PDB file of C-alpha atoms in Angstrom:
ATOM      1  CA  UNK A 502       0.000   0.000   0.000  1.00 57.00           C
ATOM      2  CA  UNK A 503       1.375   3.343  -1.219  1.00 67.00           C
ATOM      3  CA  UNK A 504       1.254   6.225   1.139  1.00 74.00           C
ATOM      4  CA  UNK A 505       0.351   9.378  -0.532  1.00 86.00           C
ATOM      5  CA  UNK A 506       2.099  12.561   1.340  1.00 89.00           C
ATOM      6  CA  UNK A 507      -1.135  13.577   3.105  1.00 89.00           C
ATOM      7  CA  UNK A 508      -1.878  10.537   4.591  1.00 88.00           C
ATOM      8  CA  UNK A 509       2.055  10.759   5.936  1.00 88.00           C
ATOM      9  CA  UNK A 510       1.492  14.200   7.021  1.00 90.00           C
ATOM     10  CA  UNK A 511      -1.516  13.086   8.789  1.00 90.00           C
ATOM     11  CA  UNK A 512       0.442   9.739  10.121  1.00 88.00           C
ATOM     12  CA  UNK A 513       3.475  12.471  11.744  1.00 89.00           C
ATOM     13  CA  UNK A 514       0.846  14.740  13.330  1.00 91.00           C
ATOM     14  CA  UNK A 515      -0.795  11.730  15.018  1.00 90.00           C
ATOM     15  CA  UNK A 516       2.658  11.381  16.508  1.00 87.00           C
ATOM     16  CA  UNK A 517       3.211  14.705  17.539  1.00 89.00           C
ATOM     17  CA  UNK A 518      -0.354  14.347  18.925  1.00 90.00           C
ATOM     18  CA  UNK A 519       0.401  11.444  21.019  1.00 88.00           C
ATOM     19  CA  UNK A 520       3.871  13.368  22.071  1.00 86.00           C
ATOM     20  CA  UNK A 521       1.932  16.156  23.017  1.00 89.00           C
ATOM     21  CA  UNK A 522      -0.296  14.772  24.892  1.00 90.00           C
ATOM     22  CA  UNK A 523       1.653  12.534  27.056  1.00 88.00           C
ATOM     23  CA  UNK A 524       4.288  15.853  27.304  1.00 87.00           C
ATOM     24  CA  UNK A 525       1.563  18.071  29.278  1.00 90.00           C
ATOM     25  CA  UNK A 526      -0.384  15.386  31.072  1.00 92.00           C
ATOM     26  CA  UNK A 527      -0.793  16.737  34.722  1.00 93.00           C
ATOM     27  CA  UNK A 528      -1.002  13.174  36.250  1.00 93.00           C
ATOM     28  CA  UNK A 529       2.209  11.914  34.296  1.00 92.00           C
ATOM     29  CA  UNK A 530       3.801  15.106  35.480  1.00 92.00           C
ATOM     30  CA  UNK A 531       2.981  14.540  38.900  1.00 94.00           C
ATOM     31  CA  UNK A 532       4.041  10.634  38.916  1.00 94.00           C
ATOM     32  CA  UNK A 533       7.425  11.712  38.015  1.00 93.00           C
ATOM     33  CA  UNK A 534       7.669  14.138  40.095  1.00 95.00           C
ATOM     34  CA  UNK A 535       7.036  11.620  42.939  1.00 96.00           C
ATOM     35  CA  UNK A 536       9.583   9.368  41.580  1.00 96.00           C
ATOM     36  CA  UNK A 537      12.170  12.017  41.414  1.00 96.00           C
ATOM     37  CA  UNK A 538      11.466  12.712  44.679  1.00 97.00           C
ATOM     38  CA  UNK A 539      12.566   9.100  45.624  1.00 97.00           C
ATOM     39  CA  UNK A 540      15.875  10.122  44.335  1.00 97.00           C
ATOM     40  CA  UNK A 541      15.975   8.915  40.751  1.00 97.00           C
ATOM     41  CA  UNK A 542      15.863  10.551  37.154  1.00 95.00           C
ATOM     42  CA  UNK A 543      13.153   9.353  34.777  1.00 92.00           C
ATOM     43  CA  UNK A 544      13.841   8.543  31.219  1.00 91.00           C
ATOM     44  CA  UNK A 545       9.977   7.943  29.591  1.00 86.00           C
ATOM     45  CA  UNK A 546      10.545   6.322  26.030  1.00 84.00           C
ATOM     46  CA  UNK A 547       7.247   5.176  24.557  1.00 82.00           C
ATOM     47  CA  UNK A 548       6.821   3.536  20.863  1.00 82.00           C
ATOM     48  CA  UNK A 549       4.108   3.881  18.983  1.00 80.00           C
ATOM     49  CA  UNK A 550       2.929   1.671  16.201  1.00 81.00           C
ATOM     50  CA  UNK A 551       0.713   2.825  13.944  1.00 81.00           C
ATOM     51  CA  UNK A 552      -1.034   0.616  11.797  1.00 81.00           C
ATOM     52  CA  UNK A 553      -2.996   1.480   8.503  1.00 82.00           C
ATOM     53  CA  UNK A 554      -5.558  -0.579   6.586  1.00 82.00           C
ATOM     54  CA  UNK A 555      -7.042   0.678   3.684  1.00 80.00           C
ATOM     55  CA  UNK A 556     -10.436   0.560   3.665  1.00 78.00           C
ATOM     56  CA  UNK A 557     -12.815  -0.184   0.065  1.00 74.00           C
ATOM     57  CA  UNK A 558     -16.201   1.918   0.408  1.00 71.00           C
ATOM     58  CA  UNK A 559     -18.639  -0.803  -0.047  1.00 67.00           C
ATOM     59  CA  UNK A 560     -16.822  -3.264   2.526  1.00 58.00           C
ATOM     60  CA  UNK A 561     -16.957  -0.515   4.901  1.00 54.00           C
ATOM     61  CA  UNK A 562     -20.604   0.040   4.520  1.00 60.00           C
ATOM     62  CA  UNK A 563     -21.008  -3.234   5.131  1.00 58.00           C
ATOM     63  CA  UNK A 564     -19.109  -3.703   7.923  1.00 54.00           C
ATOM     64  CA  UNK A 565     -20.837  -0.762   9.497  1.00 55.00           C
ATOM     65  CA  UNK A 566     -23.886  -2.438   8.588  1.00 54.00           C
ATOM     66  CA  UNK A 567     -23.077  -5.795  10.756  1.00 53.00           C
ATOM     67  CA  UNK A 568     -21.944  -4.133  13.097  1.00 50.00           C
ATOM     68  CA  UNK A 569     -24.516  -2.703  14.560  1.00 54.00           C
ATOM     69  CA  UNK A 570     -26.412  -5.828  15.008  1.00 52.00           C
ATOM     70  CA  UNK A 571     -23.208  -7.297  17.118  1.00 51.00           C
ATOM     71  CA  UNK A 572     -23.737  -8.630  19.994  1.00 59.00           C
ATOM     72  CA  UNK A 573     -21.374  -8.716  23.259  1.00 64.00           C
ATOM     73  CA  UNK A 574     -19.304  -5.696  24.189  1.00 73.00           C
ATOM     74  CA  UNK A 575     -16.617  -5.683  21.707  1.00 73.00           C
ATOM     75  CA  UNK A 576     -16.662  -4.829  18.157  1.00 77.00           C
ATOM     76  CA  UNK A 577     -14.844  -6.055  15.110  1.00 77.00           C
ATOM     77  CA  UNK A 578     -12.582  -3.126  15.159  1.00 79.00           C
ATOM     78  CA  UNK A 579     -11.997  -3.601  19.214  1.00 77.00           C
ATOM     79  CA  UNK A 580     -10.918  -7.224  18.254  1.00 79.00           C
ATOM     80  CA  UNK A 581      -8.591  -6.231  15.261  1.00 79.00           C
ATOM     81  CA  UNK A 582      -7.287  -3.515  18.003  1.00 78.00           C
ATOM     82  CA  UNK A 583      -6.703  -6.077  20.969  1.00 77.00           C
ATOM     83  CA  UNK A 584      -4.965  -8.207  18.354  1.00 80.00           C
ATOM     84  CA  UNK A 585      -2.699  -5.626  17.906  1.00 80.00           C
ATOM     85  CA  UNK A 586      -1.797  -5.809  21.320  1.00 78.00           C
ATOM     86  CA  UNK A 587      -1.548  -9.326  21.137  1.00 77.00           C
ATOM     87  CA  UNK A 588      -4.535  -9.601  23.281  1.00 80.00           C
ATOM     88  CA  UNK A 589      -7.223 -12.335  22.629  1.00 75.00           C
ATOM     89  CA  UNK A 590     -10.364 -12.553  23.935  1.00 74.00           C
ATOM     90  CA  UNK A 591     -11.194 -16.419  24.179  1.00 67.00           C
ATOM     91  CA  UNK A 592     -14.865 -16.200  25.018  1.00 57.00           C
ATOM     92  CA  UNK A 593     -16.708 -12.961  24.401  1.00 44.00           C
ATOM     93  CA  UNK A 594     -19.914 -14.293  27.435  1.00 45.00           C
ATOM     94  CA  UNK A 595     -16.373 -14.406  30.123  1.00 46.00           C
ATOM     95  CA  UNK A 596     -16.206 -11.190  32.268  1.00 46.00           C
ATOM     96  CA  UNK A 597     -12.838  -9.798  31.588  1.00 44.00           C
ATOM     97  CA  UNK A 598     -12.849  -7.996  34.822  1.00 45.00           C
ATOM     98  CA  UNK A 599     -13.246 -11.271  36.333  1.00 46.00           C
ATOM     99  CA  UNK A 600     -10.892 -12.873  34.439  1.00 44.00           C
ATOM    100  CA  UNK A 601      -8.025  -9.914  35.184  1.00 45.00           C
ATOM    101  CA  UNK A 602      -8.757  -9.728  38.828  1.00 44.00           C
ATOM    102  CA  UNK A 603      -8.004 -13.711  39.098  1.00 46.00           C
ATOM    103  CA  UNK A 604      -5.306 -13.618  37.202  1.00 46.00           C
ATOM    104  CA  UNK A 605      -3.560 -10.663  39.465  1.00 46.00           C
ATOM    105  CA  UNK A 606      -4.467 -12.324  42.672  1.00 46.00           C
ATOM    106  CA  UNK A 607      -1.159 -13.312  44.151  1.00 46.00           C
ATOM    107  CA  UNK A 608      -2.019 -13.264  47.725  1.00 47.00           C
ATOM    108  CA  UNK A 609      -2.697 -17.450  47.745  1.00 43.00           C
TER     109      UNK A 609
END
């Protein structure tokens, strides 16, 4: 898939978006603060990976279409997203709340 140079100047201000937006957050601000504060520097280096599909008219009208009769509480795009992450959902009936909170509990 060729880029044209919109859709690249688009694809850098998303990054400078994301940059920005982690640079003035008030509660990241303050969580370094408290970690300087314990006597250490912070070095934050986050990666972002930005991921493009290109998307035929028609295919998106009908995905829009089947979508809205989806049931459950994720939808195709939220899978394709988790995915990404390399996170799967196995059953979409589980409670993932449920699931997460066993899996943290450490205190057995």
């Amino acid at each position: 898939m060729a880029l044209n140079q919109n859709v690249k100047n688009l694809i850098q201000k998303l990054g400078e978006a994301i940059h920005e937006s982690v640079s003035e957050s008030e509660h990241i601000a303050g969580v370094v603060k408290n970690i300087r504060e314990q006597g250490f520097d912070v070095l934050l280096m986050l990666e972002a990976t930005i991921g493009l599909n290109e998307v035929d008219l028609d295919e998106a009208e009908e995905v829009e279409g089947e979508e809205e009769g989806v049931e459950g509480p994720f939808t195709s795009t939220d899978l394709n997203f988790l995915k990404s992450l390399r996170i799967s959902v196995s059953d979409e009936n589980e409670d993932v709340s449920d699931e997460n909170e066993d899996e943290m509990d450490t205190t057995s």
